[in-house]
PDB file of C-alpha atoms in Angstrom:
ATOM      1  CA  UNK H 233     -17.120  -1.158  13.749  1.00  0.00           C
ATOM      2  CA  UNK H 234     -15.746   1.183  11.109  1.00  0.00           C
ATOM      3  CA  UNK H 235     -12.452   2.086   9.605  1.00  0.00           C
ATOM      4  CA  UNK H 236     -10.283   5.355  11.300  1.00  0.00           C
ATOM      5  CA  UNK H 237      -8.744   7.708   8.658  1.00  0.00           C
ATOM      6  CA  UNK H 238      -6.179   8.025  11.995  1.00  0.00           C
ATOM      7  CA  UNK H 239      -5.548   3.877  11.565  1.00  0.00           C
ATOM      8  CA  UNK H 240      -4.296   4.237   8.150  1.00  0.00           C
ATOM      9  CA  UNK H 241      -2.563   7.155   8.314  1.00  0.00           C
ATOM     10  CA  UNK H 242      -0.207   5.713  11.197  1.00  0.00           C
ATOM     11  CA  UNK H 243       0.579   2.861   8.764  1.00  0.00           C
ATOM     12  CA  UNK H 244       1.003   5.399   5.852  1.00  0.00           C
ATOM     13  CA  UNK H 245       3.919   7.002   8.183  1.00  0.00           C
ATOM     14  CA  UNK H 246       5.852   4.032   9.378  1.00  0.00           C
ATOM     15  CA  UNK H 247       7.759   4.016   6.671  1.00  0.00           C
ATOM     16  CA  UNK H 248       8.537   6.693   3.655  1.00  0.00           C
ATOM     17  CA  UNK H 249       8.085   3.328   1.147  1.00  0.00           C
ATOM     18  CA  UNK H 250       5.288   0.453   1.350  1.00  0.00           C
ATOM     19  CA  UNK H 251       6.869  -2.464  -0.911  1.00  0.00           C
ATOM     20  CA  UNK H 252       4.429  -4.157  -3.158  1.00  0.00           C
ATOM     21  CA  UNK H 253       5.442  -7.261  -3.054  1.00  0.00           C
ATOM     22  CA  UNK H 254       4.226 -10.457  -5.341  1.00  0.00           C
ATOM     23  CA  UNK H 255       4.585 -13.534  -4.279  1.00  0.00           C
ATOM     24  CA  UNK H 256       5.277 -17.090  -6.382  1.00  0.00           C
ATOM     25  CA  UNK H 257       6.661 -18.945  -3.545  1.00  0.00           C
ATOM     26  CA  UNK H 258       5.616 -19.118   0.197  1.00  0.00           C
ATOM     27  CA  UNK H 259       8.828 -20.416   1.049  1.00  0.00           C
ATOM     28  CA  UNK H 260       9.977 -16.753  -0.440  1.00  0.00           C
ATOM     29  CA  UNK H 261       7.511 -14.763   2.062  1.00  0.00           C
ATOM     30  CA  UNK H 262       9.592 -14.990   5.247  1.00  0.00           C
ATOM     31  CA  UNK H 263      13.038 -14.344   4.417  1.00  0.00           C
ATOM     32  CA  UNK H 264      11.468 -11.312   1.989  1.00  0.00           C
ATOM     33  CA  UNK H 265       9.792 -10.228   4.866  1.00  0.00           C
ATOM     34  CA  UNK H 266      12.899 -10.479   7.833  1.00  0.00           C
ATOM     35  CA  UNK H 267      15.036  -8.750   4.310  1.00  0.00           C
ATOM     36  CA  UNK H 268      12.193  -5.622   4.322  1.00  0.00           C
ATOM     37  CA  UNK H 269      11.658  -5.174   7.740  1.00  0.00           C
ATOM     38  CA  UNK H 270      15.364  -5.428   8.552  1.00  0.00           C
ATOM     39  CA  UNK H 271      16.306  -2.595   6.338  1.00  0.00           C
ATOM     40  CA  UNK H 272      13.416  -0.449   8.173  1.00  0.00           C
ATOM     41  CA  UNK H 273      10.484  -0.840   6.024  1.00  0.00           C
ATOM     42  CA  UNK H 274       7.915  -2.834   8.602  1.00  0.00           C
ATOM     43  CA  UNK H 275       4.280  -1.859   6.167  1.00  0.00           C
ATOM     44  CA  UNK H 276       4.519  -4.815   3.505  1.00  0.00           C
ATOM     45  CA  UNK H 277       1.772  -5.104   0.833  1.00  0.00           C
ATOM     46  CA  UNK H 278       1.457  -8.601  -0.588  1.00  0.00           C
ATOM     47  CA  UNK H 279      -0.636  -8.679  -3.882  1.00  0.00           C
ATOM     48  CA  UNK H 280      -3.535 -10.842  -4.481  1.00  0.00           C
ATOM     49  CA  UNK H 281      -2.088 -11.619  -7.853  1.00  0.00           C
ATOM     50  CA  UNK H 282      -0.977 -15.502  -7.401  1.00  0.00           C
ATOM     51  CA  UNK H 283      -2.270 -18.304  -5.955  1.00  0.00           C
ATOM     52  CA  UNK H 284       0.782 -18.036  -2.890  1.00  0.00           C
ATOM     53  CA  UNK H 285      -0.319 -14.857  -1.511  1.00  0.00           C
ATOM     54  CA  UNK H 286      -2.964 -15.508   0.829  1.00  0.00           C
ATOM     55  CA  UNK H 287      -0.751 -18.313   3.187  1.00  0.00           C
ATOM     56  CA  UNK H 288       2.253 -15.896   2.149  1.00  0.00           C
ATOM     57  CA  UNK H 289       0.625 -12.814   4.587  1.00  0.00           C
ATOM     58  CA  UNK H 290      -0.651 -14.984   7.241  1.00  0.00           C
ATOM     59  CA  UNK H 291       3.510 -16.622   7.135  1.00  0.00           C
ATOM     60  CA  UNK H 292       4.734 -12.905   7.060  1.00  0.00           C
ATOM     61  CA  UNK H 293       2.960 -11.598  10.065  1.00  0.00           C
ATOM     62  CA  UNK H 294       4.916 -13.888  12.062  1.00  0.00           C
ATOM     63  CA  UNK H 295       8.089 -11.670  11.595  1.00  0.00           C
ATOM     64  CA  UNK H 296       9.036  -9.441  14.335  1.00  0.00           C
ATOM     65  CA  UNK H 297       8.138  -6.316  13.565  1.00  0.00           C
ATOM     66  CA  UNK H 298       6.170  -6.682   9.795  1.00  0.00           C
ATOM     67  CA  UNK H 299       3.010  -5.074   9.419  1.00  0.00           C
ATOM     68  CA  UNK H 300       1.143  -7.089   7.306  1.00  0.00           C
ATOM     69  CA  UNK H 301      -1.507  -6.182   4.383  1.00  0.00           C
ATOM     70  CA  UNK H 302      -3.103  -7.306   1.309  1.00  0.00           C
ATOM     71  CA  UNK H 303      -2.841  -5.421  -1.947  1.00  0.00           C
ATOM     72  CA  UNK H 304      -4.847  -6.079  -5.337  1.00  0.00           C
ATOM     73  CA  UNK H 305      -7.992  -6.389  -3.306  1.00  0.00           C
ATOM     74  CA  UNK H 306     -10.692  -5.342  -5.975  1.00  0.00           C
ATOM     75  CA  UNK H 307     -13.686  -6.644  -4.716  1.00  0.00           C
ATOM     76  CA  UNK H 308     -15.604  -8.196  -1.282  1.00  0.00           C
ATOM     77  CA  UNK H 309     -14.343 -11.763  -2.241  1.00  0.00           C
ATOM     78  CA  UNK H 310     -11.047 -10.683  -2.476  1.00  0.00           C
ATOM     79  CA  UNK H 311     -11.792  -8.732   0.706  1.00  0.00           C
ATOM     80  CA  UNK H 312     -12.847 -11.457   2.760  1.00  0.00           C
ATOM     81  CA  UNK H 313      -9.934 -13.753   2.082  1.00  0.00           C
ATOM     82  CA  UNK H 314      -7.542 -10.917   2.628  1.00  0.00           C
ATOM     83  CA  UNK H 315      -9.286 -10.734   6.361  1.00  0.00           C
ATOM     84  CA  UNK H 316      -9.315 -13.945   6.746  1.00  0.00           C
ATOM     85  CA  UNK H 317      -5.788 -14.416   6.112  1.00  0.00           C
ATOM     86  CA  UNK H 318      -4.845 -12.063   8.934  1.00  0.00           C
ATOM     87  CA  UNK H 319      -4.218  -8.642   6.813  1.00  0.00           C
ATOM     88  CA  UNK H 320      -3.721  -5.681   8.957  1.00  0.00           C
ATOM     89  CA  UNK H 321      -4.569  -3.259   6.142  1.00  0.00           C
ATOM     90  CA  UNK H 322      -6.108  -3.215   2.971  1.00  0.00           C
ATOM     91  CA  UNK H 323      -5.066  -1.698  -0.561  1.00  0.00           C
ATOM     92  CA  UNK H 324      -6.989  -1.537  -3.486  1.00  0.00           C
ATOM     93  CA  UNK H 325      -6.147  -0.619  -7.309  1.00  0.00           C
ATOM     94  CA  UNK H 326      -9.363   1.072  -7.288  1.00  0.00           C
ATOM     95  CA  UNK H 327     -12.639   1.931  -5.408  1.00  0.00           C
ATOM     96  CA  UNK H 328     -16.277   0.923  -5.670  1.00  0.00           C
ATOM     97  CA  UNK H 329     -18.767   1.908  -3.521  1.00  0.00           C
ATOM     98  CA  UNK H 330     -19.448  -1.979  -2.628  1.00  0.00           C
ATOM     99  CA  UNK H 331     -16.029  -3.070  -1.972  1.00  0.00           C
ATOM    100  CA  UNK H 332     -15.577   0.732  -0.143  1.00  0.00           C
ATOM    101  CA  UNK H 333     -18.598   0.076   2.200  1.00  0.00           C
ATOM    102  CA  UNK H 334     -17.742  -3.062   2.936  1.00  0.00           C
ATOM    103  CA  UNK H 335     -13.903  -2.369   3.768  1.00  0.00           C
ATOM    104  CA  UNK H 336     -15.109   0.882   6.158  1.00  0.00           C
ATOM    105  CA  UNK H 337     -18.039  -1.287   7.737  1.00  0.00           C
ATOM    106  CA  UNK H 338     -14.830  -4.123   8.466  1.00  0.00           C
ATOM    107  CA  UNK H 339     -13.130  -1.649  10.336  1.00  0.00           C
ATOM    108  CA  UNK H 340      -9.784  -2.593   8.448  1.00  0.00           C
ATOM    109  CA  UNK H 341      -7.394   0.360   7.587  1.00  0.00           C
ATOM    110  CA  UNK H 342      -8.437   0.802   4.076  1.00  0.00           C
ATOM    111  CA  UNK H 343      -5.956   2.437   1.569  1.00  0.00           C
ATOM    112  CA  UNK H 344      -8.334   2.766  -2.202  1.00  0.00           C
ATOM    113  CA  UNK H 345      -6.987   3.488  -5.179  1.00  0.00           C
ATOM    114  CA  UNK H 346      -7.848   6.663  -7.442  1.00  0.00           C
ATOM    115  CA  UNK H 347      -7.025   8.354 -10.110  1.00  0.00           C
ATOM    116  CA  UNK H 348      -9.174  11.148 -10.617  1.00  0.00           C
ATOM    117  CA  UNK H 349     -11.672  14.052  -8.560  1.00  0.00           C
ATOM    118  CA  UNK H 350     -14.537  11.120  -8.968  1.00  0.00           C
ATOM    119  CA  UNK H 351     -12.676   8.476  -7.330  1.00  0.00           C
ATOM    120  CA  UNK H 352     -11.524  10.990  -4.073  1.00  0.00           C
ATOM    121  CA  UNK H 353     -15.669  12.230  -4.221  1.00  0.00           C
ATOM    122  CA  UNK H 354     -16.619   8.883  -3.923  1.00  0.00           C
ATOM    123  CA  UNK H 355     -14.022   7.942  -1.239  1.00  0.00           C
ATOM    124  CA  UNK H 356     -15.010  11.057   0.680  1.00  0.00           C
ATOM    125  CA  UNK H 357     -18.627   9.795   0.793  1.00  0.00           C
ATOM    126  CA  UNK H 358     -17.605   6.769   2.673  1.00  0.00           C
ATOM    127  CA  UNK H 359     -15.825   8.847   5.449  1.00  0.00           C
ATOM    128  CA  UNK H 360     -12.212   8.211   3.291  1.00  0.00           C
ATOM    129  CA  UNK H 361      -9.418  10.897   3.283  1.00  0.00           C
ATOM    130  CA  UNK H 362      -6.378   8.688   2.147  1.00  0.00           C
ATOM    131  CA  UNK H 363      -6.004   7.113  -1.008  1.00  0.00           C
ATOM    132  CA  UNK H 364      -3.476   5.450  -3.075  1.00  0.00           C
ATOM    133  CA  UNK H 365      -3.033   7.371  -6.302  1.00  0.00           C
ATOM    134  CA  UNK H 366      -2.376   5.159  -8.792  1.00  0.00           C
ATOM    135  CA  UNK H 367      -1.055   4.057 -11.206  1.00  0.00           C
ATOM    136  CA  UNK H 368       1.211   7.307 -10.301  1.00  0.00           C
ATOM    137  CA  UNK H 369       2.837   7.573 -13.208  1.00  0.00           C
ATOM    138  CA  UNK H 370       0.370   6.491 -15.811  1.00  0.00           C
ATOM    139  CA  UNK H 371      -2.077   8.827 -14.560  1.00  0.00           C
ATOM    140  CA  UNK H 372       0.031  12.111 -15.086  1.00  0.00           C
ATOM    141  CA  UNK H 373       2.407  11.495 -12.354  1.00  0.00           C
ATOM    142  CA  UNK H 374       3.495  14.476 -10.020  1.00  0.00           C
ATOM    143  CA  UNK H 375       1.815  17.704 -12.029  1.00  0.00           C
ATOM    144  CA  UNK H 376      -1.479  15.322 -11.956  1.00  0.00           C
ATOM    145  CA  UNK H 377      -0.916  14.948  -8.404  1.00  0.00           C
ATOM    146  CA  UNK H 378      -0.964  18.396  -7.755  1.00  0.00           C
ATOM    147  CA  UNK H 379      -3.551  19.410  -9.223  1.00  0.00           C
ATOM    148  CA  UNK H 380      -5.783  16.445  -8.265  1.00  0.00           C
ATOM    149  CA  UNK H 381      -5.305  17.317  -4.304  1.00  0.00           C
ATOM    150  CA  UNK H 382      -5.588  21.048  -4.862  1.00  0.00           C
ATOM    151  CA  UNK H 383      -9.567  21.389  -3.979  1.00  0.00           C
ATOM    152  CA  UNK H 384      -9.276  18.302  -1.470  1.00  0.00           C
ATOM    153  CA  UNK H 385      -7.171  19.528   1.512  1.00  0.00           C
ATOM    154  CA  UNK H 386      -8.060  16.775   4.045  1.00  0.00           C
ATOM    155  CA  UNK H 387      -6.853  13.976   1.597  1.00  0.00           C
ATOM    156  CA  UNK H 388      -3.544  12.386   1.645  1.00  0.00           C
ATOM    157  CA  UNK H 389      -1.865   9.989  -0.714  1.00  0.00           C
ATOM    158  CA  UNK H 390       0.419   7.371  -1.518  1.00  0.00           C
ATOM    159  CA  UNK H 391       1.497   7.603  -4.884  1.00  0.00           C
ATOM    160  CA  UNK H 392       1.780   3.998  -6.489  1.00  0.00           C
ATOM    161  CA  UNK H 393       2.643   2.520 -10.142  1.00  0.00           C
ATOM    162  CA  UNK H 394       5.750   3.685 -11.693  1.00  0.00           C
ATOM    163  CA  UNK H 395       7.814   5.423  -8.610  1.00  0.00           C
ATOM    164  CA  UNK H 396      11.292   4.765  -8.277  1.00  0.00           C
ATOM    165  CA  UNK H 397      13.852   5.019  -5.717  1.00  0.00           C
ATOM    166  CA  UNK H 398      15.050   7.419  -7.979  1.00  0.00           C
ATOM    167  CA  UNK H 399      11.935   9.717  -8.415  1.00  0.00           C
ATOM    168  CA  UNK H 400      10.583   8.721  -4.741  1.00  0.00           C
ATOM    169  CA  UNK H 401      11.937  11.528  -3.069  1.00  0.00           C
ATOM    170  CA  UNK H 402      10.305  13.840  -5.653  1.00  0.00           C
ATOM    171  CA  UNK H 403       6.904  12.476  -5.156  1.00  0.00           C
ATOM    172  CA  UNK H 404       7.286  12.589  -0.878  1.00  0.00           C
ATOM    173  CA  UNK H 405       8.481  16.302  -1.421  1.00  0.00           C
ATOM    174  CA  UNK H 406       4.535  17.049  -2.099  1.00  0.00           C
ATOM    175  CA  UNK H 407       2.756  17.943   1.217  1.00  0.00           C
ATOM    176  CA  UNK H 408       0.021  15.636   0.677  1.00  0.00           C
ATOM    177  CA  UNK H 409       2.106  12.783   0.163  1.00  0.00           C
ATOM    178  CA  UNK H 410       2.299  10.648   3.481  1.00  0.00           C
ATOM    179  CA  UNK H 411       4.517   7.651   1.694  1.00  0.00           C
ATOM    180  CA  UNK H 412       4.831   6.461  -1.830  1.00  0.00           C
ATOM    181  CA  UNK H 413       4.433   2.326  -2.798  1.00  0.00           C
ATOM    182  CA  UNK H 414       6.801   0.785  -4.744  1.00  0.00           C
ATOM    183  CA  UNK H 415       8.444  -2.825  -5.745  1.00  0.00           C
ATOM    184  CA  UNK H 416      12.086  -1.888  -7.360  1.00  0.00           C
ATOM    185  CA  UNK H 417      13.037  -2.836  -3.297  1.00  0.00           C
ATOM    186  CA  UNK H 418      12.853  -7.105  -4.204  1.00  0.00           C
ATOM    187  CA  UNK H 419      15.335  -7.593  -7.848  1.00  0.00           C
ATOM    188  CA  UNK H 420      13.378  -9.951  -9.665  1.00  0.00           C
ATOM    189  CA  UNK H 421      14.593 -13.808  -9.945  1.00  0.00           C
ATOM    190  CA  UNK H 422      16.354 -15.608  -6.931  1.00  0.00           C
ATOM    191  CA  UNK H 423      15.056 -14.136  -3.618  1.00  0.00           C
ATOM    192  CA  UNK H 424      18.515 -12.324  -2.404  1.00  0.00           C
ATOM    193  CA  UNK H 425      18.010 -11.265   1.457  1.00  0.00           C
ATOM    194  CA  UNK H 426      21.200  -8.898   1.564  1.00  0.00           C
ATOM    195  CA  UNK H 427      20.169  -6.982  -1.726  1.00  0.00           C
ATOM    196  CA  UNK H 428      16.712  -6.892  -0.347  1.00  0.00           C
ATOM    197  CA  UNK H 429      17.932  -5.528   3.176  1.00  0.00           C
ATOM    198  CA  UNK H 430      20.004  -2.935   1.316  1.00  0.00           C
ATOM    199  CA  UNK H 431      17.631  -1.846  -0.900  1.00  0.00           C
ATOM    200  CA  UNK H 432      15.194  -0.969   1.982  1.00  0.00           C
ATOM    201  CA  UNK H 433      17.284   0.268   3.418  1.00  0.00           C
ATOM    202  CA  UNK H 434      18.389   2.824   0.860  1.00  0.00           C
ATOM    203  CA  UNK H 435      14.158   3.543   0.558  1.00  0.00           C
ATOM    204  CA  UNK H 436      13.686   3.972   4.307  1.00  0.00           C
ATOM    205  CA  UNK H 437      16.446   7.113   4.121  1.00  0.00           C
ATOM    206  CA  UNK H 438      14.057   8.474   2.209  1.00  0.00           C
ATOM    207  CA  UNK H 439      12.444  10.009   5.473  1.00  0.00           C
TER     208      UNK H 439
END
């Protein structure tokens, strides 16, 4: 079994915004998730970055509609417990050709990070063609963009790391841009469903 380009780029399309989403609480995930996926955007990414976010994605997929996948995933561990907890895709802050093989050998949709011609090369290798370009803004942001896709025509992106709802459009207005990742969609503090609803909501026009 091996990853489809075609199986990643259908989630990349759902939606114009994936919300990366961390996690403190897994009494948080649900009503997070109902909030995102009630304002239109179904593709959630929950981070591996705290201890809640495995038993948060398995408690998210339960919602009507959510499309479920881990983020943060930087290596096979990590890779294994994202499967394990149920993740429907895979995104990583970078790519190795370990953690690459094994994601493409899984069959999982697999979303790598890069940054640079090196990264894509190395993506390509393992049958790749869509990446997460990150972190977006960091790395040059839309100029770098631009000229990063120029001599690879069959790759497409989702920019991630510094994109607003403000600058979103900007960075979807690029034809190799299929979506763009983001987290300004959850206000940080109290978990607020209505803001959250609104918010995607606002990011889901977008398209």
């Amino acid at each position: 079994m091996t990853a489809s380009p075609a199986a990643i780029e259908t989630i990349m399309l759902t939606a114009p915004v994936i919300p990366v989403i961390v996690i403190n609480d897994v009494a948080d995930a649900v009503p997070m998730a109902q909030a995102l996926v009630a304002g239109g955007l179904k593709v959630l990414e929950v981070t591996l970055r705290t201890p809640a976010a495995l038993e948060a994605i398995t408690l998210m997929k339960q919602v009507e509609g959510a499309i479920v996948g881990a983020g943060t995933v930087i290596d096979t561990k990590t890779l294994d417990a994202a499967l394990k907890a149920g993740s429907e895709f895979i995104v990583s802050p970078g790519l190795t050709e370990s953690l690459g093989r094994a994601a493409v050998e899984s069959g999982i949709p697999f979303l790598p990070g890069t940054a640079n011609a090196g990264d894509i090369m190395r993506g390509l290798d393992l049958g790749l063609t869509h990446f997460k370009f990150f972190p977006a803004m960091a790395a040059g942001g839309i100029p770098a963009l631009k000229a990063l896709s120029a001599p690879f025509g069959q790759c497409k992106f989702c920019p991630t790391g510094g994109v607003t709802l403000e600058t979103a459009g900007n960075w979807l207005a690029i034809d190799p841009v299929l979506c763009v990742g983001g987290s300004w969609m959850i206000p940080a503090g109290a978990v607020d469903p209505a803001a959250i609803q609104r918010n995607a909501a606002a990011a889901f026009a977008l398209t």
